[in-house]
Coordinates of C-alpha atoms in Angstrom, one line a residue:
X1 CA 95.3 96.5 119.1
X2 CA 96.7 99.0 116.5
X3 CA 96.7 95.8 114.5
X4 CA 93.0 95.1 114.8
X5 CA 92.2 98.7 113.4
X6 CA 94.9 98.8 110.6
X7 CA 93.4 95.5 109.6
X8 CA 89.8 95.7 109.7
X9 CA 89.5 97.6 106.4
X10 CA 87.3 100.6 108.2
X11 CA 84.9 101.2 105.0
X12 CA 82.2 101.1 107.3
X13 CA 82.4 103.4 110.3
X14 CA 79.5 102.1 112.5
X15 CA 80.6 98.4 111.7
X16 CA 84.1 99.4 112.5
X17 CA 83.8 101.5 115.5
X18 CA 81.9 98.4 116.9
X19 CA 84.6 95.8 116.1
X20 CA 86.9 98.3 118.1
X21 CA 84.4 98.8 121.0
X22 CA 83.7 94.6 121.0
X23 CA 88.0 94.5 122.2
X24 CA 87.7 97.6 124.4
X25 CA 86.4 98.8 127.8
X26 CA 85.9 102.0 129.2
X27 CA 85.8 103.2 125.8
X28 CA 83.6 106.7 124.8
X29 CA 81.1 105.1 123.0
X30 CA 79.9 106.8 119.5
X31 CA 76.5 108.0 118.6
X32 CA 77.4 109.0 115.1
X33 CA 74.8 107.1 112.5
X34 CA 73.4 109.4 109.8
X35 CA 74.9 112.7 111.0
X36 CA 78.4 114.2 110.7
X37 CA 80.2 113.4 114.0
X38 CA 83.1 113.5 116.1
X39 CA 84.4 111.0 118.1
X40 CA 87.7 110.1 119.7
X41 CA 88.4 106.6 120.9
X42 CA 91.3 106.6 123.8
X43 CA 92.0 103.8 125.3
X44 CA 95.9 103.5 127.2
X45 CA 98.5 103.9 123.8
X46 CA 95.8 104.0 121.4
X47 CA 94.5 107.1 120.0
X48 CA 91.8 106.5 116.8
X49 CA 90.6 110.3 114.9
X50 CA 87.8 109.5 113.4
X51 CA 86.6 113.1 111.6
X52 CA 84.2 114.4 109.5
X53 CA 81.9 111.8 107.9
X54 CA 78.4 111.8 107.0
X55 CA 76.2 109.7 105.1
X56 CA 75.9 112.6 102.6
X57 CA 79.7 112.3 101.6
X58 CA 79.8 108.5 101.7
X59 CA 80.7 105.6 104.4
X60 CA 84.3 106.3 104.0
X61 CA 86.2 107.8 107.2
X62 CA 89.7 109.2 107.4
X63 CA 91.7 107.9 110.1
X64 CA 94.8 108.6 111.9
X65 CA 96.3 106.5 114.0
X66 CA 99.1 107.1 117.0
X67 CA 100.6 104.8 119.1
X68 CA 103.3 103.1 120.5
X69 CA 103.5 99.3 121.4
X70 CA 100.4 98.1 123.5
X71 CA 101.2 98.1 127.1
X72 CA 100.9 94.3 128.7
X73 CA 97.7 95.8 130.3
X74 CA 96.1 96.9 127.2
X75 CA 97.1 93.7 125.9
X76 CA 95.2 91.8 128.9
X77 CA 92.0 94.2 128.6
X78 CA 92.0 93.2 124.8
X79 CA 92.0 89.3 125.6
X80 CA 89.9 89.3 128.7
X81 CA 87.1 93.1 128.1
X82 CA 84.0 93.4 130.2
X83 CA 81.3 91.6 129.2
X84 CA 78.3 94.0 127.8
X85 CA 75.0 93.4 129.5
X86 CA 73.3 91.1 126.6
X87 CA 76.2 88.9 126.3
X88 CA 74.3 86.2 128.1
X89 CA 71.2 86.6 125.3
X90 CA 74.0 86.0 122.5
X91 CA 73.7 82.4 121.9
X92 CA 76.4 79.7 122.4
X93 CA 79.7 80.6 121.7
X94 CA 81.1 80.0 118.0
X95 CA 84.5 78.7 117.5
X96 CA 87.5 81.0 116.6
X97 CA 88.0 80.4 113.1
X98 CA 83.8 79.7 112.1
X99 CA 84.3 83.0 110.0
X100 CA 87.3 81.7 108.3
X101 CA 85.4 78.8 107.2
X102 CA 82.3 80.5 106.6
X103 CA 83.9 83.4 104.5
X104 CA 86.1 80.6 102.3
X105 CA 82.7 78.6 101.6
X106 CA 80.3 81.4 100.8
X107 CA 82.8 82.9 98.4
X108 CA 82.8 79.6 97.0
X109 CA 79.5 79.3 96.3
X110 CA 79.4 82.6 95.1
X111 CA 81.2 81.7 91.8
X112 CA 79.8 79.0 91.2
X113 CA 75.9 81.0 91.6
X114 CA 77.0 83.7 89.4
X115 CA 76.0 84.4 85.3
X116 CA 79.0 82.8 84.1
X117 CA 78.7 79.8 86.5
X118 CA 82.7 79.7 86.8
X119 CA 83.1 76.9 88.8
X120 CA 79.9 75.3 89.4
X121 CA 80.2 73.4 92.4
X122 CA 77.8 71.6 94.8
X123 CA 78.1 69.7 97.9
X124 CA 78.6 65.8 96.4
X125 CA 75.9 63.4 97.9
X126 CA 77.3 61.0 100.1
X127 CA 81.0 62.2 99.9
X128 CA 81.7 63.1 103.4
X129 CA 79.4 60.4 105.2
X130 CA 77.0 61.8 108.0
X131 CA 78.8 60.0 110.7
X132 CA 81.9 61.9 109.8
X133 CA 80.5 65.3 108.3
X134 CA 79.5 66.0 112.6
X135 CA 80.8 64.8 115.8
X136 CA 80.6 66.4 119.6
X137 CA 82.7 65.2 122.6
X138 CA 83.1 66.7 126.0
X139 CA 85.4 69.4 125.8
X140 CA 88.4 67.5 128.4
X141 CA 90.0 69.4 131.0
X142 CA 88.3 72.6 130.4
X143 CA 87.1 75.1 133.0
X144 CA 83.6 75.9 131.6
X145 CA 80.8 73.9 131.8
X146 CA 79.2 71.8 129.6
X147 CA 81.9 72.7 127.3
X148 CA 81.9 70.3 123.8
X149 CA 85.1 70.1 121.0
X150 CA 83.0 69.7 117.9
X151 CA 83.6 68.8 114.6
X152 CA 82.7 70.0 111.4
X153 CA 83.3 68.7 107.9
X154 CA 81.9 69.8 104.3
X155 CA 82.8 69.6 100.6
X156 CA 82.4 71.1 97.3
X157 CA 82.7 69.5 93.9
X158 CA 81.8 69.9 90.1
X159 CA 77.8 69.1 90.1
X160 CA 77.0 66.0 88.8
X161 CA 74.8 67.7 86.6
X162 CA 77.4 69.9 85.2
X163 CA 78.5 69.2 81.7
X164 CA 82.0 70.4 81.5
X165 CA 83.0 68.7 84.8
X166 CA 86.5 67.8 83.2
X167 CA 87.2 71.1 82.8
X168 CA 86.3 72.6 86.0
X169 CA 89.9 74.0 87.5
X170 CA 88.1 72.3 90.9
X171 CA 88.4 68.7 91.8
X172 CA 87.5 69.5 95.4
X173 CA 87.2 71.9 98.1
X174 CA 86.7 70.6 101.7
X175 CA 87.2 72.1 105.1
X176 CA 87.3 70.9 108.9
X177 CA 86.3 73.0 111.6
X178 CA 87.3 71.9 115.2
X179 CA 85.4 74.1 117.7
X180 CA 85.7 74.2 121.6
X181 CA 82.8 75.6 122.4
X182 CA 80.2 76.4 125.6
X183 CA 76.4 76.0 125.8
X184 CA 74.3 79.1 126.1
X185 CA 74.2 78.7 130.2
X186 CA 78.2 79.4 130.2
X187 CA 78.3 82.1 127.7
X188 CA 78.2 84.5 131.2
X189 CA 79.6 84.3 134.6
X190 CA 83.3 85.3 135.9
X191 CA 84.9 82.1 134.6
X192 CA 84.3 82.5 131.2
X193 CA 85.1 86.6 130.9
X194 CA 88.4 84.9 130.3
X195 CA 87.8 82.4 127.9
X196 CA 84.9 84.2 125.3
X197 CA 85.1 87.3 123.4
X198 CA 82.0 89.3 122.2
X199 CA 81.6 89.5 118.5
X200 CA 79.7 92.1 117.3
X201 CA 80.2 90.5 113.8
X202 CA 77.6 87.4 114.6
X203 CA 76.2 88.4 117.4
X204 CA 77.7 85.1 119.2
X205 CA 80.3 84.7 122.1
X206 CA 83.7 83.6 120.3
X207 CA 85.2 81.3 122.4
X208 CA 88.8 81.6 121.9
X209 CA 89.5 78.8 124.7
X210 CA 90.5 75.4 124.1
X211 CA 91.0 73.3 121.1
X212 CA 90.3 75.5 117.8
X213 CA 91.4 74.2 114.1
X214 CA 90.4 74.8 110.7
X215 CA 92.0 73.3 107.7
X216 CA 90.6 74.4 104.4
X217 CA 91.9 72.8 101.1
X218 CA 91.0 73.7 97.8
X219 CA 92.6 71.2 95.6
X220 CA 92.9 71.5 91.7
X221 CA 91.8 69.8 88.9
X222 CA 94.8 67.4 88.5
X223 CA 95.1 67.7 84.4
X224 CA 95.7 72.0 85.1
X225 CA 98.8 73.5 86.6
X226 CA 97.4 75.1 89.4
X227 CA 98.5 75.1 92.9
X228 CA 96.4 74.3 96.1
X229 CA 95.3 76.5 98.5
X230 CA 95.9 75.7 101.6
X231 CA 95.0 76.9 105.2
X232 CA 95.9 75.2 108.4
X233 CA 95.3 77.3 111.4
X234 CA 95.4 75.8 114.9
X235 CA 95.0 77.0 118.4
X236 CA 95.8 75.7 121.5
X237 CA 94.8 75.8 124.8
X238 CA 97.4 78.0 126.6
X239 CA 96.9 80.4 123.5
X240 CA 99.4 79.0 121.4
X241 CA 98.3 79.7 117.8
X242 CA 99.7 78.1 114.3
X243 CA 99.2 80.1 111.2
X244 CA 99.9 78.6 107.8
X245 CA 98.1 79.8 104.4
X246 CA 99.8 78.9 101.3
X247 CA 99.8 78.3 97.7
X248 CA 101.3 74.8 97.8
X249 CA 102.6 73.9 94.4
X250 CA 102.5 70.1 93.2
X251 CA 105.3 70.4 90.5
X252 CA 108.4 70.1 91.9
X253 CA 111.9 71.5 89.8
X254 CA 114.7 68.5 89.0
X255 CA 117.5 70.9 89.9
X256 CA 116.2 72.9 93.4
X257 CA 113.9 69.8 94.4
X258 CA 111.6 73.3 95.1
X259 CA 108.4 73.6 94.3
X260 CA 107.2 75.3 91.0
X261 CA 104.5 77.6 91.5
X262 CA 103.2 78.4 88.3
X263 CA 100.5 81.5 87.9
X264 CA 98.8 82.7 85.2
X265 CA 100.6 86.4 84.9
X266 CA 103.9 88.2 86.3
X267 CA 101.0 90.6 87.6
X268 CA 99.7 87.9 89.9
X269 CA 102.3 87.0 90.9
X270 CA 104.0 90.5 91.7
X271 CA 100.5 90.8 93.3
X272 CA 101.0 87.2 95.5
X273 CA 104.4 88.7 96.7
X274 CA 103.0 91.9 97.7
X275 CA 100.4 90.1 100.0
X276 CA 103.2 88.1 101.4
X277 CA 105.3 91.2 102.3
X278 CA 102.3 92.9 103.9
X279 CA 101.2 90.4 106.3
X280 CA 105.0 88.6 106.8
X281 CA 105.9 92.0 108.4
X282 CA 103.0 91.1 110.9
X283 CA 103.3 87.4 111.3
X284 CA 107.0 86.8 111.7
X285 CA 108.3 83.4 110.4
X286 CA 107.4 80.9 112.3
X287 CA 110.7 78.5 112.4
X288 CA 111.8 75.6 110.2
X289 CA 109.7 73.9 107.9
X290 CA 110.6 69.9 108.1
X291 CA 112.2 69.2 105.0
X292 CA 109.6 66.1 103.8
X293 CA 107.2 69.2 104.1
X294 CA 109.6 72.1 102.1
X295 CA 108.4 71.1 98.7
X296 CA 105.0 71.9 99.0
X297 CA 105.4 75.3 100.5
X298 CA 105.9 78.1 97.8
X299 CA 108.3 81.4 98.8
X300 CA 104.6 83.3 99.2
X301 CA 103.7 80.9 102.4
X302 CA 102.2 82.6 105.5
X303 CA 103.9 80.5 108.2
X304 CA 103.7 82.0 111.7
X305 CA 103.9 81.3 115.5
X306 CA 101.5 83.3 117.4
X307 CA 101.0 83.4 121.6
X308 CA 98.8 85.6 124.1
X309 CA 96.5 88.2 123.8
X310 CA 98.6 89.7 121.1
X311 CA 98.7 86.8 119.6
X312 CA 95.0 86.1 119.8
X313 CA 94.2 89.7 118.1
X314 CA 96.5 89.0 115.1
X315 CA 94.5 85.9 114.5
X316 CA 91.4 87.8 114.3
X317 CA 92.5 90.4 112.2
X318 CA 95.6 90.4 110.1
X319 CA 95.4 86.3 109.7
X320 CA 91.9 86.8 109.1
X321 CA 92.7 89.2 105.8
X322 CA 95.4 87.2 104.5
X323 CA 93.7 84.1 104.8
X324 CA 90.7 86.1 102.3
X325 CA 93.4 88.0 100.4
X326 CA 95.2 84.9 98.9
X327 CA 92.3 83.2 98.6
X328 CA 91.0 86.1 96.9
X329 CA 93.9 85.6 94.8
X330 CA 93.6 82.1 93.8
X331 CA 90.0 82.4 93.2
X332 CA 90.9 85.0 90.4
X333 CA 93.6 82.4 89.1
X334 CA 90.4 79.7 89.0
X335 CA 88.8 81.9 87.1
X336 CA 91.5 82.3 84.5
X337 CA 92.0 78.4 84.0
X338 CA 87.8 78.2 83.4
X339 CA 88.1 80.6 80.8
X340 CA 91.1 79.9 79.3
X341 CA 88.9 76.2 78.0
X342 CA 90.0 74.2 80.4
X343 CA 91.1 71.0 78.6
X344 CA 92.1 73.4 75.9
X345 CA 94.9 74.5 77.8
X346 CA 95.6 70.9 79.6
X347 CA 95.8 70.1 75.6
X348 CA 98.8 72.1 75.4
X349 CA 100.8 71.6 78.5
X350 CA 104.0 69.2 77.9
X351 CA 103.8 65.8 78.7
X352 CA 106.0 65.7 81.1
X353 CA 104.3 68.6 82.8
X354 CA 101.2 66.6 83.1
X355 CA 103.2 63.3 84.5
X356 CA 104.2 65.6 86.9
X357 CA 101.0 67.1 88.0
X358 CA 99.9 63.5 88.6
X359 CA 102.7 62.4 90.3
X360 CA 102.6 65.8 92.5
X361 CA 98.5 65.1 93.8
X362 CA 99.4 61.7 94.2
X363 CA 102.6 62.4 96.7
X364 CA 100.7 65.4 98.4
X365 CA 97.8 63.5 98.8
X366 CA 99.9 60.6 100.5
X367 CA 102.0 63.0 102.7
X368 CA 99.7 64.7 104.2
X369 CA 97.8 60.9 105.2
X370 CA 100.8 60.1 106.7
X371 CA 101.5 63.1 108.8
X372 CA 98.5 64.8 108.9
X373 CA 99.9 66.4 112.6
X374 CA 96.1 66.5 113.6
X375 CA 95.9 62.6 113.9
X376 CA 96.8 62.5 117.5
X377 CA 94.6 65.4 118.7
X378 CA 91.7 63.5 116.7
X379 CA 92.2 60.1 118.0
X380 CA 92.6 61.5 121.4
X381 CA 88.8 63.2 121.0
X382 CA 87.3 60.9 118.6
X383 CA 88.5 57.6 118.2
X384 CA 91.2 55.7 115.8
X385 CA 88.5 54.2 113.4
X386 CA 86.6 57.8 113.4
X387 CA 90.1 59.7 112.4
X388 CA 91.7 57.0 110.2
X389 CA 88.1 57.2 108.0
X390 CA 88.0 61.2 108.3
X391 CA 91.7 61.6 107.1
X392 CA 91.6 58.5 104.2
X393 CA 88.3 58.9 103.3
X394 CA 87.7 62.5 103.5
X395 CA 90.3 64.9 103.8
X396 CA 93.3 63.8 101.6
X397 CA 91.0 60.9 99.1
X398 CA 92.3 60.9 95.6
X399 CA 90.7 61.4 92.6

């Protein structure tokens, strides 16, 4: 839980109090907006001092934190809190990692909406087909009623209308979303106190039960040297929980067989390090990476194994900034490559360089078809045809 605080950036106080409150019960609950307050959240191990803000002096709060580990109760009472009185007017429940997907795809859109029109991207007609871009099957196995495991697919390309769509540092960005989710009749009742957490972020019941996936690529322009962001986070039923975000480079080095991951500065990439030292001391290594895989994992790679409630409150708060941090990151490095000219620089690169960058989308492209490790889960839920078209068609098409 000291986790969830130390990662919710607390610039607001209200918003943050209430994120805390949404995980706790039996807390004292604040009255603070728009006058100088005090309030002292206790809660078992955790102490939050919250002192001496106002709107006069700004939204920023000091805080001081004390605590020791979470106790195994505290750590319960964070996966399973009382449900507040208008849960049941919430809505249906939204998958665990919807904000992920949302977040990656508004901020997105936002560069390509702004004066400068960076990246100019829209969502290409036609390119995920409507009988792949949504499907719903009954959720199997599951204790809630009426329960669905839904999918979710969308893309973003350089607009057809665009003029300088060679040069765009995008050649795609595409997620899917895999929600278990329950229907506004189950969002209440003892059974699923268990299985849905309150957000106080959307107003919805988060359903952290069952089958929940996102995988959100962006993948470069193939004439730049730029890596692709990746972020494949799965979680299971039994609250298992798989974290990888990555810069995964397509250049590979004769001598290491590594991966070159080449960035625009030594101050991104001092900066890309620090991220990864921050949020590996969270998310401890998660084991071996096969080595087929090794080569398209960079030293910055988030790869973690996460279980339980403690697990569950990483995800939705430490995962949740490093997923925007490094994509935070490689947005700024997008941004470089458009302004640099685009084809201008392509111009310059070696030719061997650019072999390779051809050669490196065209392997990554066919490794991940051939072990994407959600194939069985999709076949399972949605058929063979269904998942051999999503994965060849969609998710890992060439150029």
């Amino acid at each position: 839980l000291v986790h969830y605080v130390h990662y919710n950036h607390l610039d607001n106080l209200d918003q943050s109090l209430s994120l805390c409150y949404s995980h706790l019960s039996g807390s004292i609950l604040y009255q603070m907006k728009n006058h100088i307050a005090f309030t002292i959240i206790i809660i078992s191990e955790v102490l939050v001092d919250v002192r001496a803000w106002s709107k006069t002096h700004g939204a920023h709060a000091q805080l001081h934190l004390q605590s020791r580990r979470p106790s195994q109760a505290l750590l319960r009472l964070a996966n399973n809190p009382e449900p507040s009185e208008s849960s049941s007017s919430k809505g249906a429940a939204a998958g665990l990692y919807r904000q992920f997907a949302e977040y990656g795809w508004e901020r997105l859109l936002s560069s390509s909406s702004t004066n400068n029109n960076v990246l100019d991207l829209s969502e290409p007609q036609g390119f995920v087909p409507s009988e792949l871009a949504h499907q719903s099957v009954p959720a199997r196995g599951s204790t809630m009623p009426d329960a669905t495991v839904n999918i979710e697919v969308k893309a973003l390309a350089p607009s057809d209308d665009s003029n300088n769509a060679d040069m765009n540092p995008i050649r795609l960005a595409r997620y899917a979303l895999l929600e278990t989710i329950s229907s506004p009749s189950t969002t209440s009742g003892e059974h699923t106190q268990q299985q849905n957490m309150q957000d106080e972020n959307n107003g919805k019941c988060v359903c952290v039960s069952g089958i929940q996936v996102l995988n959100f690529v962006i993948f470069p322009n193939e004439t730049m040297d730029l890596p692709v962001f990746g972020a494949d986070l799965v979680t299971l039923p039994g609250g298992k929980h798989l974290v990888a975000i990555d810069f995964q480079p397509l250049r590979v080095s004769e001598d290491t067989g590594d991966g070159i991951l080449n960035l625009s500065s030594t101050d991104v990439e001092a900066k890309l390090k620090s991220l990864h030292e921050k949020y590996s001391a969270v998310l401890e290594w998660g084991g071996d990476i096969p080595e087929p895989a090794r080569r398209y994992f960079s030293q910055n790679a988030i790869w973690s194994r996460q279980s339980g409630a403690e697990g569950l409150v990483l995800v939705k708060t430490a995962v949740l900034d490093a997923f925007k941090d490094y994509l935070e990151v490689y947005m700024d490095e997008l941004s470089v490559a458009a302004a640099a000219g685009g084809c201008g620089v392509n111009d310059a690169l070696d030719g061997s360089i650019k072999n390779a960058l051809v050669e490196g989308n065209a392997s990554y492209l066919a490794y991940r078809k051939a072990n994407d490790p959600a194939r069985p889960m999709l076949k399972s839920l949605y058929g063979e045809e269904f998942t051999e078209r999503l994965i060849s068609e969609v998710l890992f098409k060439g150029k």
